Coordinates of C-alpha atoms in Angstrom, one line a residue:
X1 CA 136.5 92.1 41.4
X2 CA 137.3 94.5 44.0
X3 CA 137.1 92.8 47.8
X4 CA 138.1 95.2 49.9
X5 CA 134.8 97.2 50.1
X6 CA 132.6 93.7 50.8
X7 CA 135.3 93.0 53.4
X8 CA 134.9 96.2 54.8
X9 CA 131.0 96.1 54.8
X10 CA 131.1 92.3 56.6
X11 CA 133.8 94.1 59.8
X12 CA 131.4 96.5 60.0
X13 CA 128.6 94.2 60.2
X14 CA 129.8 92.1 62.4
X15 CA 131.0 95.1 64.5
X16 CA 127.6 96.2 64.8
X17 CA 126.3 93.0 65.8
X18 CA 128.8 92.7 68.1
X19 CA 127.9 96.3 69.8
X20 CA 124.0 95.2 69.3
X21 CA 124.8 91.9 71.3
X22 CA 126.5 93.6 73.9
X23 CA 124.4 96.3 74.6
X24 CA 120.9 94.2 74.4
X25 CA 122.5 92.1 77.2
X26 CA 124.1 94.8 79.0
X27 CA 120.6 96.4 78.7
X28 CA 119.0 93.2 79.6
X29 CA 117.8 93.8 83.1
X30 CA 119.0 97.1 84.1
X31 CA 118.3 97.2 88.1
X32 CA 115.4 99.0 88.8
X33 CA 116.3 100.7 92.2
X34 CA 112.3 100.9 92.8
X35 CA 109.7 98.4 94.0
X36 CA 106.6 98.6 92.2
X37 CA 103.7 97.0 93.9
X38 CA 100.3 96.2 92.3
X39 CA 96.9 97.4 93.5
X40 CA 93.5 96.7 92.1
X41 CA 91.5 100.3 92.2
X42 CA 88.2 99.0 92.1
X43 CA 86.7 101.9 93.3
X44 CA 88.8 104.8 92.4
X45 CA 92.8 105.3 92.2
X46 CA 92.5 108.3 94.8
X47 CA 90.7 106.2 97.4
X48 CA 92.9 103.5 97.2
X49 CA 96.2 105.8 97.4
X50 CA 94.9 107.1 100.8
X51 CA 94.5 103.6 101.7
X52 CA 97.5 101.8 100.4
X53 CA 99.7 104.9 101.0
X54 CA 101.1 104.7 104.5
X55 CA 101.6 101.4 104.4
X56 CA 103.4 101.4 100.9
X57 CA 105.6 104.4 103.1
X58 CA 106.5 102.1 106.0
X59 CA 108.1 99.3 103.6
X60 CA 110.0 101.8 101.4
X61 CA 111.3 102.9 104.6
X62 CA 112.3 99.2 106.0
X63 CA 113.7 98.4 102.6
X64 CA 115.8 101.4 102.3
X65 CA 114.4 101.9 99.1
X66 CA 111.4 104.1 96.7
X67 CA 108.3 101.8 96.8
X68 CA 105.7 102.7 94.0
X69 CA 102.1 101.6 93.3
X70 CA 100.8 100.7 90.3
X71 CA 97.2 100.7 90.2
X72 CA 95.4 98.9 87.8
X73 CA 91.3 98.9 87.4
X74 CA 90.9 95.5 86.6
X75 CA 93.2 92.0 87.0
X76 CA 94.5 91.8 83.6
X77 CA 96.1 95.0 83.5
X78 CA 98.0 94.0 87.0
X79 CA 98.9 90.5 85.3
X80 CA 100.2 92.2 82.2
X81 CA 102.5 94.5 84.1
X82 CA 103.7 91.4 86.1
X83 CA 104.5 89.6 82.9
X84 CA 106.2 93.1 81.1
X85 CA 108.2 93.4 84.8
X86 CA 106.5 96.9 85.1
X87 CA 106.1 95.4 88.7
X88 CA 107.3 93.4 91.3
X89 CA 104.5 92.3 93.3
X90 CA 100.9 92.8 94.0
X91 CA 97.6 92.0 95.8
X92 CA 95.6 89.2 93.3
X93 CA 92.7 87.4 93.8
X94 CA 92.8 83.7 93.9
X95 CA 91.5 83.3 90.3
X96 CA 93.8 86.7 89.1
X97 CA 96.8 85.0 90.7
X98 CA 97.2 81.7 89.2
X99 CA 96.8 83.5 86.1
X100 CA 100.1 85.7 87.7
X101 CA 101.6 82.3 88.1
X102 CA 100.9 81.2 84.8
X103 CA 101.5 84.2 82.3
X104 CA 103.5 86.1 84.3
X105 CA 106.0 84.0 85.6
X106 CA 105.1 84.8 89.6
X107 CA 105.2 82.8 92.7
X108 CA 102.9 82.8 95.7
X109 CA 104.7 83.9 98.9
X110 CA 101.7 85.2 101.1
X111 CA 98.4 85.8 101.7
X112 CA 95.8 87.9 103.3
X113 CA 94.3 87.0 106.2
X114 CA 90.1 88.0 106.3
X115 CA 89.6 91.0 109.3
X116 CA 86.8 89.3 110.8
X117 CA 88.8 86.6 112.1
X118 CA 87.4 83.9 109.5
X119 CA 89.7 82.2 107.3
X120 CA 88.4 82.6 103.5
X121 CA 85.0 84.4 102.2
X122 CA 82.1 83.0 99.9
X123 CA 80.9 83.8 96.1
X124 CA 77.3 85.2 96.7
X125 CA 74.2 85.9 94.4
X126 CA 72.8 89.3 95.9
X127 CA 69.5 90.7 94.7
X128 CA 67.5 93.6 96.1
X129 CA 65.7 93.7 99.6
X130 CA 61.8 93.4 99.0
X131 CA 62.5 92.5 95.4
X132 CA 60.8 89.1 96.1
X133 CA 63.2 87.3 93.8
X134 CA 64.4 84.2 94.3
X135 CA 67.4 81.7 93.0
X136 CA 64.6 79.7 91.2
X137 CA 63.6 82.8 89.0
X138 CA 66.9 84.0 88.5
X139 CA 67.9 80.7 87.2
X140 CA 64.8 80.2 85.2
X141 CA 66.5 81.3 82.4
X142 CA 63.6 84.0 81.1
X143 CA 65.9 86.9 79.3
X144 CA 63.9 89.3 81.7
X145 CA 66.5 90.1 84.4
X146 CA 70.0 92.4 84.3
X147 CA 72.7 90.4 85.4
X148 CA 75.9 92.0 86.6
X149 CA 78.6 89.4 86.6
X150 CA 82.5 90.4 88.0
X151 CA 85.8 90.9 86.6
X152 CA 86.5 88.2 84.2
X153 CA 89.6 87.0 86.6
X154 CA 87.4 87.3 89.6
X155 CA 87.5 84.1 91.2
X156 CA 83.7 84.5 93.0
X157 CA 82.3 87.4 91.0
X158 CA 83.1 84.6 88.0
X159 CA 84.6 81.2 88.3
X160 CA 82.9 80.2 91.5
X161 CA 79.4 81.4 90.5
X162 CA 80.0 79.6 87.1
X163 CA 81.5 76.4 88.4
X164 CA 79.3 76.1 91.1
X165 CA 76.2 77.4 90.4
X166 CA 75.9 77.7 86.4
X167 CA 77.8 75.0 85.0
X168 CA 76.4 72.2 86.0
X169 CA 72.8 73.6 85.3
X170 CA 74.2 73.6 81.9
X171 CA 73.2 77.3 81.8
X172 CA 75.3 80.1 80.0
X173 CA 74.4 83.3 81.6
X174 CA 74.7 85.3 78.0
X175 CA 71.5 83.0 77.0
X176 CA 69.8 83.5 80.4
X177 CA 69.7 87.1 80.9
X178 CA 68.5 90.1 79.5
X179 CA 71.9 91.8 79.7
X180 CA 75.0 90.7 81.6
X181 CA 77.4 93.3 82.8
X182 CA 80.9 92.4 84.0
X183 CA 82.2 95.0 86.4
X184 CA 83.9 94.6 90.0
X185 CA 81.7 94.3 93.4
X186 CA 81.5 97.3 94.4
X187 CA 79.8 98.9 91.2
X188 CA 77.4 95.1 91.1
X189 CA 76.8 96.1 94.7
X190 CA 75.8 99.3 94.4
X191 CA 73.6 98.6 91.3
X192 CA 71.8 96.3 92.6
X193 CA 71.2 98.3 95.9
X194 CA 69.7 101.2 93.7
X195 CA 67.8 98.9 91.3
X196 CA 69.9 99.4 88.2
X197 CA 70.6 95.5 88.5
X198 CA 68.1 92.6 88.9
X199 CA 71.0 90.2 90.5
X200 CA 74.6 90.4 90.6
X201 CA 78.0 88.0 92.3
X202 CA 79.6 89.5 94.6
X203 CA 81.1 88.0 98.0
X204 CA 81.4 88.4 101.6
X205 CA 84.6 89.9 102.0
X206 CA 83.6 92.6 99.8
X207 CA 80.0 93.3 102.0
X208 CA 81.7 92.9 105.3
X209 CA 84.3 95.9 104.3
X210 CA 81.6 98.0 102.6
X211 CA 79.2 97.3 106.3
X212 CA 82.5 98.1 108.3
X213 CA 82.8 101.8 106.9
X214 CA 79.8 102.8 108.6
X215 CA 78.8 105.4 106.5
X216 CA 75.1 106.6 105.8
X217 CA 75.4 105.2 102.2
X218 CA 77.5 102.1 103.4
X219 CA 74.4 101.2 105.6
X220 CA 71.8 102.0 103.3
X221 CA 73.7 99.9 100.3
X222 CA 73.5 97.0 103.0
X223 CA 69.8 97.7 103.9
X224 CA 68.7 97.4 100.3
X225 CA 70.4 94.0 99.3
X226 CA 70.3 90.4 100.3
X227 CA 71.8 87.2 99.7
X228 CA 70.2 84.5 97.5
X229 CA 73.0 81.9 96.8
X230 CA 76.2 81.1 98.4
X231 CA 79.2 79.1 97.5
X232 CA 81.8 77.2 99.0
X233 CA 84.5 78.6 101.3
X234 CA 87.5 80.4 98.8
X235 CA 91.0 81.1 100.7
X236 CA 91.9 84.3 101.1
X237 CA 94.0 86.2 98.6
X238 CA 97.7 85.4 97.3
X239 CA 100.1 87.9 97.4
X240 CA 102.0 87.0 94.3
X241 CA 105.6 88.2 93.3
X242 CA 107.9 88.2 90.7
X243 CA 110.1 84.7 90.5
X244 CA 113.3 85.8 89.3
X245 CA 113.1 89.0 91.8
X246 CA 116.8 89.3 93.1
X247 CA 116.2 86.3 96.6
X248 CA 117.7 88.7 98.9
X249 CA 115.6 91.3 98.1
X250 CA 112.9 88.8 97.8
X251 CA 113.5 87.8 101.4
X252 CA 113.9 91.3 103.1
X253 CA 110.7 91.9 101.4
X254 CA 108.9 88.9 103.2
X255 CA 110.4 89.4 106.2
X256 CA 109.2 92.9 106.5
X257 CA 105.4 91.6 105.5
X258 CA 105.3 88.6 107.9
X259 CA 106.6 91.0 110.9
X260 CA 104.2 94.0 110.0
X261 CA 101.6 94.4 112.9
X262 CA 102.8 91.6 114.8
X263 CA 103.4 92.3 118.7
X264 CA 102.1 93.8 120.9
X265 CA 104.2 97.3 121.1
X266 CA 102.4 100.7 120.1
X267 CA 104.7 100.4 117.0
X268 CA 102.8 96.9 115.7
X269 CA 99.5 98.4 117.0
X270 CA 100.1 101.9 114.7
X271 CA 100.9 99.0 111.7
X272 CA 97.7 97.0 112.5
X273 CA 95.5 100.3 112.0
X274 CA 97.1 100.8 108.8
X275 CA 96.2 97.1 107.9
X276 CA 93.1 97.7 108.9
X277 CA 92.8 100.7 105.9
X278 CA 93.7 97.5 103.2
X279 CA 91.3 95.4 104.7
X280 CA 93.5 92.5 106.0
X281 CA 95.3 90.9 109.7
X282 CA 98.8 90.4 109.6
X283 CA 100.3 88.8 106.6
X284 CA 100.6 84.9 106.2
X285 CA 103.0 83.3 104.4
X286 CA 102.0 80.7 101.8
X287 CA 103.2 79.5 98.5
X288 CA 102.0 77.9 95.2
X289 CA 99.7 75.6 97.0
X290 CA 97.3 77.8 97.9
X291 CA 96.6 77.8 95.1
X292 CA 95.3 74.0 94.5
X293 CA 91.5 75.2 95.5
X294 CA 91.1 77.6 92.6
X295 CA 92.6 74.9 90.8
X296 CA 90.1 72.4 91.3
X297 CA 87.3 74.7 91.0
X298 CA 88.8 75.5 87.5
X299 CA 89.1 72.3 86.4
X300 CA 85.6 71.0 87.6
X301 CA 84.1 73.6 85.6
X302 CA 85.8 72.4 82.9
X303 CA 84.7 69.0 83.3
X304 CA 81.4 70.0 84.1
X305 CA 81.6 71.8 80.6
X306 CA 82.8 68.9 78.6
X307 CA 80.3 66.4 79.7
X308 CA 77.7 69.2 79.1
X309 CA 78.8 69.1 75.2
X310 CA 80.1 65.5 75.4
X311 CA 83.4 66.6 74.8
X312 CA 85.5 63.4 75.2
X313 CA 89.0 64.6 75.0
X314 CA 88.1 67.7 76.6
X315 CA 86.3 65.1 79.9
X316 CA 89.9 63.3 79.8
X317 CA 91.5 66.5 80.3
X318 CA 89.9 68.0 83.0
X319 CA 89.8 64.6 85.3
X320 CA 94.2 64.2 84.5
X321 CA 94.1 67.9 85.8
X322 CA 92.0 67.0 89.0
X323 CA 94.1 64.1 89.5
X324 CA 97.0 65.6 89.4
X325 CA 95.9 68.4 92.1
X326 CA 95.3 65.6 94.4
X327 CA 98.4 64.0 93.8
X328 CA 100.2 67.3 94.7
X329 CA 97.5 67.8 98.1
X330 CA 98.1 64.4 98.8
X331 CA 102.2 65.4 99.1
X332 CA 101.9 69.0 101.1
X333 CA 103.2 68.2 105.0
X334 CA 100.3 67.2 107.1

């Protein structure tokens, strides 16, 4: 039996692993000189590129490097190209973010701080103006009304309304309405406003930027809703980065955040006008913690849910999770 060509055929082999091996980790994380930062584009992409735009410019330009958008028209698409590492960083609500944290391997590092000067916003039911209806019909449960519920990951145009408000009535809003539509506040606002929608979530934040454009059809969208049902307070959003982001890089983006419109020079004045355009104050920093409230409101609908189907394991597993976010609020610094 002739051995040479086997031998020859295993060197090769194991050449070829060797060269496979080598280039898949040389080709492991090839430095992206770009920063790619993620965007929700509720509205449209084009209207949130004018927005986002200058002040995307101003930290290429203290960075000394390209920094791109990535603009995604709902939550899961910016957590999927966190978790691919198609981006760096990005804008999540509090609900969106954990998610970030869990799937995608992210880390809080700072927030957004409300323009109005109050820390945090409310989940709201809105209905329309003159509409006489109330939170008792809307929860009566009838299969008459539209319903237009948020983005899946939207912490109040979905978990708060459902832990708060529907949860522990027991009701499943799929049973309750006529139709349920999941689409982000602005559309729910505007349907409801022109009647295409019964009721909808939505949340302050959301009505107080759409009343500060002061445009005809900004004030006539506000003139034609009102507010049924409000929930607790929910923090303000977490700006959410990649954890294994290179930690200089990660700190030279922080410190340009935390410094942006901060002073009082024509300079930080310029930067607070284009903060104004993304809706937010000055950056605050913050970290994982921030994220304990959406935390707790998850779990408590999940224990809400259990005892609802007397779900014993499932009841045991929610109250551990609760306990062990107040073991971890118990140890932040006072």
């Amino acid at each position: 039996m002739n051995r040479r060509p086997i031998l020859a055929l295993l060197v090769a082999g194991a050449l070829a692993a060797g060269s496979l091996a080598a280039c898949s980790q040389g080709a492991q994380e090839p430095e992206r000189k770009e920063i790619v930062f993620s965007i929700l584009s509720a509205e449209s992409q084009a209207s949130a590129e004018k927005d986002w735009t200058p002040f995307l410019a101003d930290m290429s330009k203290a960075l000394g490097r390209p920094v791109k958008a990535f603009y995604g028209s709902n939550y899961t698409a910016l957590i999927e190209a966190m978790r691919f590492k198609q981006t760096d960083l990005g804008w999540f609500t509090n609900q969106s973010g954990l998610e970030a944290v869990r799937r995608a391997d992210g880390v809080v590092f700072a927030r957004s701080v409300n323009p109005s000067g109050v820390d945090g916003y409310e989940a709201v039911i809105i209905v329309r103006k003159g509409s006489g209806l109330t939170l008792d019909r809307i929860l009566s449960c009838d299969r008459t009304l539209n319903f237009g519920m948020g983005d899946p990951k939207s912490t109040s145009g979905t978990l708060a309304p459902m832990t708060y408000l529907f949860a522990p009535r027991k009701i499943d809003p799929a049973a309750c309405f006529k139709t349920v539509r999941s689409s982000n506040h602005e559309t729910n606002l505007f349907s409801v406003a022109g009647g295409l929608l019964d009721a909808a979530t939505n949340n302050t934040a959301s009505m107080e930027r759409l009343g500060l454009l002061g445009t005809d059809i900004a004030r006539k969208t506000m003139g034609n809703v009102e507010i049924v049902w409000r929930s607790p307070r929910i923090p303000e959003d977490p700006i959410v980065r990649r954890r294994d982001l290179d930690p200089k890089l990660a700190a030279q983006i922080a410190d340009f955040m935390f410094a942006y419109g901060v002073g009082d020079t024509p300079e930080a004045a310029r930067q607070r006008a284009v903060l104004d355009k993304i809706q937010t104050l000055p950056f605050k920093a913050a970290n994982d913690s921030h994220l304990l409230p959406v935390r707790e409101m998850e779990a408590t609908g999940q224990l809400i849910e259990a005892r609802n189907r007397k779900d014993a394991p499932a009841e045991q597993k929610a109250q551990a999770a609760l306990a062990e976010i107040a073991r971890e609020r118990a140890a932040l610094p006072k």
